[in-house]
Amino acid sequence: MPSANSLSATPTPSSASVAPSLPAKSGAKPKTISDWCTPLVARLPKVSLADCKNSKLSPTGANSLNGFPVLFRDIKADAKHPQAIRVLLLGGIHGDEQTASSVVFKWMEAMQKSPLEFNWRIAPVVNPDGLLAPKPRRMNARGIDLNRNFPTPNWQKEAPSYWARVTRSDPRRYPGKAPISEPESRWVYETIERYKPDVIISVHAPFGVLDFDGPATPPNRFGRLIYNRVGVYPGSLGNYSGIHKDIPVVTIELPNATQMPPDAEVQRIWQDMQTWIRQNVAAPLKTAKN
């Protein structure tokens, strides 16, 4: 597979095929957690400024096209779990799925209240430009669907063909002209390469189901969400990581993009997710190591 460096060019698609790019922000760039949190929470249901600050997010070093940092946090497992598996938790790959980011903030709050058995790397807002657009939108500032921009095999042939033939060149699903051409998708790609997660949880909305790609037994249910395959798409994270890289990917599709589930349901999904990881990801890996 090509290296990240060889795939890092960022060609600009024609204006006829995608929505126009957003203008870059003028003035000083945000420097503090308050500067970053203030615009984010204005768009996120049931996430307060205090919630965002308490999440203790830091910049990854990768910035969106409009200069907003992709924020993350590592939260370590309790010392009783020295060989804890690594979980990559992603929210907000699509900017108009606001609850997908909000629920990750809620889970981060839960993580800080009790000991953890897994190591977590968390990025609640992978696509800040989409979220912070004048009207939140699926794509990033260049008009590219980040979840069609991962380097799946035969991407150059399959991704543009699928976009034109199946989606009828839907601008909301434009994959770009090259895989990982975008700083946001490239950060996810490089994180997978360096962090080497044992499992990836990616939160979306609004299909109201669970999807799964890769090795391991799929989850039957997280809370009210029931396993129901959504599909395999050229350039998707599930296809790239789950099928190509053999890293299990659970895609959580919340039932509504702008209205959060009840608090009790958010907690049930969180607990069921951990149970599934414990039973289907951690045990086989520990057995293999032994």
CSV table of C-alpha atoms in Angstrom, one decimal:
chain,number,residue,atom,x,y,z
A,1,MET,CA,0.0,0.0,0.0
A,2,PRO,CA,1.4,3.5,-0.7
A,3,SER,CA,2.9,5.3,2.2
A,4,ALA,CA,1.2,8.3,3.9
A,5,ASN,CA,3.7,10.7,2.3
A,6,SER,CA,3.0,9.4,-1.2
A,7,LEU,CA,-0.7,9.9,-0.6
A,8,SER,CA,-0.6,13.3,1.0
A,9,ALA,CA,-1.2,15.5,-2.0
A,10,THR,CA,-4.4,17.6,-1.8
A,11,PRO,CA,-5.8,18.2,-5.2
A,12,THR,CA,-8.7,20.5,-5.5
A,13,PRO,CA,-11.9,19.0,-7.1
A,14,SER,CA,-13.7,21.0,-9.7
A,15,SER,CA,-16.3,23.4,-8.4
A,16,ALA,CA,-19.0,21.6,-10.5
A,17,SER,CA,-18.6,18.4,-8.5
A,18,VAL,CA,-18.5,19.6,-4.9
A,19,ALA,CA,-19.8,22.2,-2.6
A,20,PRO,CA,-17.6,25.3,-2.4
A,21,SER,CA,-14.9,25.5,0.2
A,22,LEU,CA,-15.5,27.6,3.3
A,23,PRO,CA,-13.4,30.7,3.7
A,24,ALA,CA,-10.4,30.5,6.0
A,25,LYS,CA,-11.0,32.1,9.4
A,26,SER,CA,-9.5,35.6,9.7
A,27,GLY,CA,-7.7,36.9,12.8
A,28,ALA,CA,-5.8,35.0,15.5
A,29,LYS,CA,-6.1,31.3,15.6
A,30,PRO,CA,-7.6,29.7,18.7
A,31,LYS,CA,-4.9,29.1,21.3
A,32,THR,CA,-6.7,27.8,24.4
A,33,ILE,CA,-9.2,25.1,25.3
A,34,SER,CA,-11.8,27.8,25.9
A,35,ASP,CA,-11.2,29.2,22.4
A,36,TRP,CA,-11.7,25.7,20.9
A,37,CYS,CA,-14.6,24.7,23.1
A,38,THR,CA,-16.7,27.9,22.7
A,39,PRO,CA,-17.5,27.4,19.0
A,40,LEU,CA,-17.8,23.6,19.4
A,41,VAL,CA,-20.4,23.6,22.2
A,42,ALA,CA,-22.5,26.1,20.3
A,43,ARG,CA,-23.2,23.3,17.8
A,44,LEU,CA,-23.3,20.3,20.1
A,45,PRO,CA,-26.5,19.2,21.8
A,46,LYS,CA,-26.2,18.7,25.6
A,47,VAL,CA,-22.5,19.6,25.8
A,48,SER,CA,-21.7,22.6,28.0
A,49,LEU,CA,-18.6,24.8,27.9
A,50,ALA,CA,-17.7,23.2,31.3
A,51,ASP,CA,-18.1,19.7,29.8
A,52,CYS,CA,-15.8,20.5,26.9
A,53,LYS,CA,-13.2,22.1,29.2
A,54,ASN,CA,-13.3,19.2,31.6
A,55,SER,CA,-12.6,16.8,28.8
A,56,LYS,CA,-9.0,18.1,28.8
A,57,LEU,CA,-8.6,17.8,25.1
A,58,SER,CA,-5.3,18.7,23.4
A,59,PRO,CA,-4.4,19.5,19.8
A,60,THR,CA,-3.1,16.5,17.8
A,61,GLY,CA,-0.8,18.6,15.7
A,62,ALA,CA,-3.1,18.2,12.7
A,63,ASN,CA,-5.3,21.1,11.7
A,64,SER,CA,-8.4,21.2,9.5
A,65,LEU,CA,-8.3,23.1,6.3
A,66,ASN,CA,-9.7,26.2,8.1
A,67,GLY,CA,-7.0,25.9,10.7
A,68,PHE,CA,-9.0,24.4,13.6
A,69,PRO,CA,-7.1,21.7,15.5
A,70,VAL,CA,-8.2,18.1,15.5
A,71,LEU,CA,-8.5,17.6,19.3
A,72,PHE,CA,-7.8,14.4,21.2
A,73,ARG,CA,-7.1,12.9,24.6
A,74,ASP,CA,-5.5,9.7,25.7
A,75,ILE,CA,-7.1,8.1,28.8
A,76,LYS,CA,-5.1,5.2,30.3
A,77,ALA,CA,-6.4,2.0,31.9
A,78,ASP,CA,-6.2,1.4,35.6
A,79,ALA,CA,-2.9,0.1,36.8
A,80,LYS,CA,-4.5,-3.3,37.4
A,81,HIS,CA,-4.6,-3.7,33.6
A,82,PRO,CA,-1.0,-3.3,32.4
A,83,GLN,CA,-1.7,-5.1,29.1
A,84,ALA,CA,-4.9,-3.3,28.4
A,85,ILE,CA,-6.0,-3.2,24.8
A,86,ARG,CA,-6.1,0.0,22.9
A,87,VAL,CA,-9.4,1.5,21.7
A,88,LEU,CA,-9.6,4.4,19.2
A,89,LEU,CA,-12.9,6.2,19.7
A,90,LEU,CA,-13.9,8.7,16.9
A,91,GLY,CA,-16.8,11.1,16.7
A,92,GLY,CA,-17.9,13.7,14.2
A,93,ILE,CA,-16.3,12.4,11.0
A,94,HIS,CA,-19.4,13.9,9.4
A,95,GLY,CA,-20.0,17.4,10.6
A,96,ASP,CA,-23.8,17.4,10.4
A,97,GLU,CA,-24.0,14.4,12.8
A,98,GLN,CA,-23.7,16.5,15.9
A,99,THR,CA,-24.9,13.8,18.3
A,100,ALA,CA,-22.0,11.7,17.2
A,101,SER,CA,-19.6,14.2,18.8
A,102,SER,CA,-21.8,14.9,21.8
A,103,VAL,CA,-22.1,11.3,22.9
A,104,VAL,CA,-18.3,10.9,22.8
A,105,PHE,CA,-18.0,13.9,25.2
A,106,LYS,CA,-20.5,12.2,27.5
A,107,TRP,CA,-18.5,9.0,27.5
A,108,MET,CA,-15.3,10.9,28.2
A,109,GLU,CA,-17.1,12.3,31.3
A,110,ALA,CA,-17.9,8.7,32.4
A,111,MET,CA,-14.3,7.6,31.8
A,112,GLN,CA,-13.1,10.1,34.4
A,113,LYS,CA,-15.4,8.8,37.1
A,114,SER,CA,-14.3,5.2,37.5
A,115,PRO,CA,-11.2,3.0,36.8
A,116,LEU,CA,-10.9,1.8,33.2
A,117,GLU,CA,-9.8,-1.6,31.9
A,118,PHE,CA,-8.9,-0.3,28.4
A,119,ASN,CA,-6.6,2.4,27.0
A,120,TRP,CA,-8.6,5.0,25.0
A,121,ARG,CA,-7.5,7.5,22.4
A,122,ILE,CA,-10.4,9.8,21.7
A,123,ALA,CA,-11.1,12.4,19.1
A,124,PRO,CA,-14.7,13.6,19.5
A,125,VAL,CA,-14.7,16.0,16.5
A,126,VAL,CA,-12.7,14.7,13.6
A,127,ASN,CA,-14.3,17.1,11.1
A,128,PRO,CA,-14.4,20.5,12.9
A,129,ASP,CA,-14.9,22.5,9.6
A,130,GLY,CA,-18.0,20.5,8.7
A,131,LEU,CA,-19.4,21.0,12.2
A,132,LEU,CA,-18.6,24.7,12.3
A,133,ALA,CA,-19.8,25.6,8.8
A,134,PRO,CA,-22.5,28.2,8.6
A,135,LYS,CA,-24.9,25.3,8.5
A,136,PRO,CA,-23.3,22.0,9.7
A,137,ARG,CA,-22.5,19.8,6.8
A,138,ARG,CA,-21.3,16.2,6.2
A,139,MET,CA,-18.1,17.1,4.3
A,140,ASN,CA,-15.0,19.0,5.3
A,141,ALA,CA,-14.1,22.5,4.1
A,142,ARG,CA,-13.0,21.2,0.7
A,143,GLY,CA,-16.3,19.4,0.1
A,144,ILE,CA,-14.9,15.9,0.7
A,145,ASP,CA,-16.6,13.1,2.6
A,146,LEU,CA,-13.9,12.0,4.9
A,147,ASN,CA,-15.5,8.6,5.3
A,148,ARG,CA,-14.9,7.9,1.6
A,149,ASN,CA,-11.3,9.2,1.7
A,150,PHE,CA,-9.4,6.2,3.3
A,151,PRO,CA,-7.0,4.2,1.2
A,152,THR,CA,-8.9,1.0,0.5
A,153,PRO,CA,-7.5,-1.3,-2.2
A,154,ASN,CA,-8.2,-0.1,-5.7
A,155,TRP,CA,-9.4,3.2,-4.4
A,156,GLN,CA,-8.4,5.2,-7.5
A,157,LYS,CA,-10.7,3.0,-9.6
A,158,GLU,CA,-13.5,2.1,-7.2
A,159,ALA,CA,-14.1,5.2,-5.2
A,160,PRO,CA,-14.7,7.7,-8.1
A,161,SER,CA,-16.7,5.0,-10.0
A,162,TYR,CA,-18.9,4.2,-7.0
A,163,TRP,CA,-19.5,7.9,-6.4
A,164,ALA,CA,-20.5,8.6,-10.0
A,165,ARG,CA,-22.5,5.4,-10.6
A,166,VAL,CA,-24.2,4.7,-7.3
A,167,THR,CA,-24.6,8.1,-5.7
A,168,ARG,CA,-25.1,9.9,-9.0
A,169,SER,CA,-22.2,12.2,-8.1
A,170,ASP,CA,-23.9,13.3,-4.9
A,171,PRO,CA,-21.6,16.2,-3.6
A,172,ARG,CA,-22.3,15.1,0.0
A,173,ARG,CA,-20.4,11.8,-0.7
A,174,TYR,CA,-17.6,13.1,-2.9
A,175,PRO,CA,-14.5,11.0,-2.1
A,176,GLY,CA,-11.9,13.4,-3.4
A,177,LYS,CA,-9.3,12.8,-6.1
A,178,ALA,CA,-6.8,10.8,-4.0
A,179,PRO,CA,-7.0,8.8,-0.7
A,180,ILE,CA,-6.1,10.5,2.5
A,181,SER,CA,-5.9,13.8,0.6
A,182,GLU,CA,-7.4,15.6,3.6
A,183,PRO,CA,-5.6,16.6,6.8
A,184,GLU,CA,-8.5,15.1,8.9
A,185,SER,CA,-8.6,11.7,7.3
A,186,ARG,CA,-4.8,11.7,7.1
A,187,TRP,CA,-4.7,12.1,10.9
A,188,VAL,CA,-6.9,9.1,11.4
A,189,TYR,CA,-4.8,7.1,9.0
A,190,GLU,CA,-1.6,8.0,10.7
A,191,THR,CA,-3.1,7.4,14.2
A,192,ILE,CA,-4.0,3.9,13.1
A,193,GLU,CA,-0.5,3.3,11.9
A,194,ARG,CA,1.2,4.7,15.0
A,195,TYR,CA,-1.2,4.0,17.9
A,196,LYS,CA,-2.1,0.5,16.5
A,197,PRO,CA,-5.5,0.2,18.1
A,198,ASP,CA,-6.9,-3.2,18.8
A,199,VAL,CA,-10.4,-2.0,18.0
A,200,ILE,CA,-12.0,1.2,16.5
A,201,ILE,CA,-15.3,2.7,17.6
A,202,SER,CA,-16.7,5.2,15.1
A,203,VAL,CA,-19.9,7.1,16.0
A,204,HIS,CA,-22.3,8.4,13.4
A,205,ALA,CA,-26.0,9.2,13.0
A,206,PRO,CA,-28.9,8.9,12.1
A,207,PHE,CA,-29.5,5.2,11.0
A,208,GLY,CA,-30.1,3.9,14.5
A,209,VAL,CA,-28.2,0.7,14.1
A,210,LEU,CA,-24.8,-1.0,14.7
A,211,ASP,CA,-22.5,-1.8,11.8
A,212,PHE,CA,-19.4,-3.9,12.0
A,213,ASP,CA,-16.4,-4.7,9.8
A,214,GLY,CA,-13.4,-6.9,10.4
A,215,PRO,CA,-12.4,-9.9,12.5
A,216,ALA,CA,-14.3,-10.8,15.8
A,217,THR,CA,-17.9,-11.5,16.4
A,218,PRO,CA,-20.2,-8.5,15.6
A,219,PRO,CA,-22.1,-7.0,18.6
A,220,ASN,CA,-25.7,-8.0,18.7
A,221,ARG,CA,-26.9,-4.9,20.6
A,222,PHE,CA,-25.6,-1.7,22.3
A,223,GLY,CA,-28.5,-0.3,24.3
A,224,ARG,CA,-31.5,-0.1,21.8
A,225,LEU,CA,-29.2,-0.2,18.8
A,226,ILE,CA,-29.3,-3.6,17.0
A,227,TYR,CA,-26.7,-5.0,14.6
A,228,ASN,CA,-27.8,-4.4,11.0
A,229,ARG,CA,-25.2,-4.1,8.2
A,230,VAL,CA,-25.2,-0.7,6.5
A,231,GLY,CA,-22.9,-1.7,3.7
A,232,VAL,CA,-19.3,-1.7,2.5
A,233,TYR,CA,-18.1,1.4,0.6
A,234,PRO,CA,-14.9,2.2,-1.2
A,235,GLY,CA,-12.8,4.6,1.0
A,236,SER,CA,-14.8,4.1,4.2
A,237,LEU,CA,-13.1,3.6,7.5
A,238,GLY,CA,-14.8,0.3,8.1
A,239,ASN,CA,-13.6,-1.0,4.8
A,240,TYR,CA,-10.1,0.2,5.2
A,241,SER,CA,-9.5,-0.7,8.8
A,242,GLY,CA,-11.9,-3.6,9.4
A,243,ILE,CA,-11.5,-5.5,6.1
A,244,HIS,CA,-8.1,-4.3,4.8
A,245,LYS,CA,-6.2,-3.9,8.1
A,246,ASP,CA,-8.0,-6.6,10.1
A,247,ILE,CA,-8.7,-4.1,12.9
A,248,PRO,CA,-12.3,-4.5,14.1
A,249,VAL,CA,-14.5,-1.4,13.5
A,250,VAL,CA,-17.8,-0.9,15.2
A,251,THR,CA,-19.8,1.9,13.7
A,252,ILE,CA,-22.4,3.2,16.1
A,253,GLU,CA,-25.3,4.9,14.2
A,254,LEU,CA,-27.3,6.9,16.7
A,255,PRO,CA,-31.0,7.4,15.8
A,256,ASN,CA,-30.9,11.2,15.4
A,257,ALA,CA,-28.2,13.5,14.2
A,258,THR,CA,-29.3,16.6,16.3
A,259,GLN,CA,-31.2,15.2,19.3
A,260,MET,CA,-29.4,13.1,21.9
A,261,PRO,CA,-30.7,9.8,23.2
A,262,PRO,CA,-31.9,9.8,26.8
A,263,ASP,CA,-29.0,9.8,29.3
A,264,ALA,CA,-29.9,6.3,30.4
A,265,GLU,CA,-29.5,5.1,26.8
A,266,VAL,CA,-26.2,6.8,26.4
A,267,GLN,CA,-25.0,5.0,29.5
A,268,ARG,CA,-26.4,1.6,28.3
A,269,ILE,CA,-24.6,1.9,24.9
A,270,TRP,CA,-21.4,2.8,26.8
A,271,GLN,CA,-21.7,-0.3,29.1
A,272,ASP,CA,-22.7,-2.7,26.3
A,273,MET,CA,-19.8,-1.5,24.2
A,274,GLN,CA,-17.3,-2.2,27.0
A,275,THR,CA,-18.8,-5.7,27.6
A,276,TRP,CA,-18.5,-6.5,23.9
A,277,ILE,CA,-14.9,-5.4,23.8
A,278,ARG,CA,-14.1,-7.4,26.9
A,279,GLN,CA,-15.7,-10.6,25.5
A,280,ASN,CA,-14.7,-10.3,21.8
A,281,VAL,CA,-11.5,-8.3,21.5
A,282,ALA,CA,-9.5,-8.4,24.7
A,283,ALA,CA,-9.8,-12.2,25.5
A,284,PRO,CA,-8.6,-13.5,22.1
A,285,LEU,CA,-5.6,-11.0,22.1
A,286,LYS,CA,-4.6,-12.0,25.6
A,287,THR,CA,-4.8,-15.7,24.7
A,288,ALA,CA,-2.7,-15.1,21.7
A,289,LYS,CA,0.0,-13.3,23.7
A,290,ASN,CA,0.1,-16.1,26.2
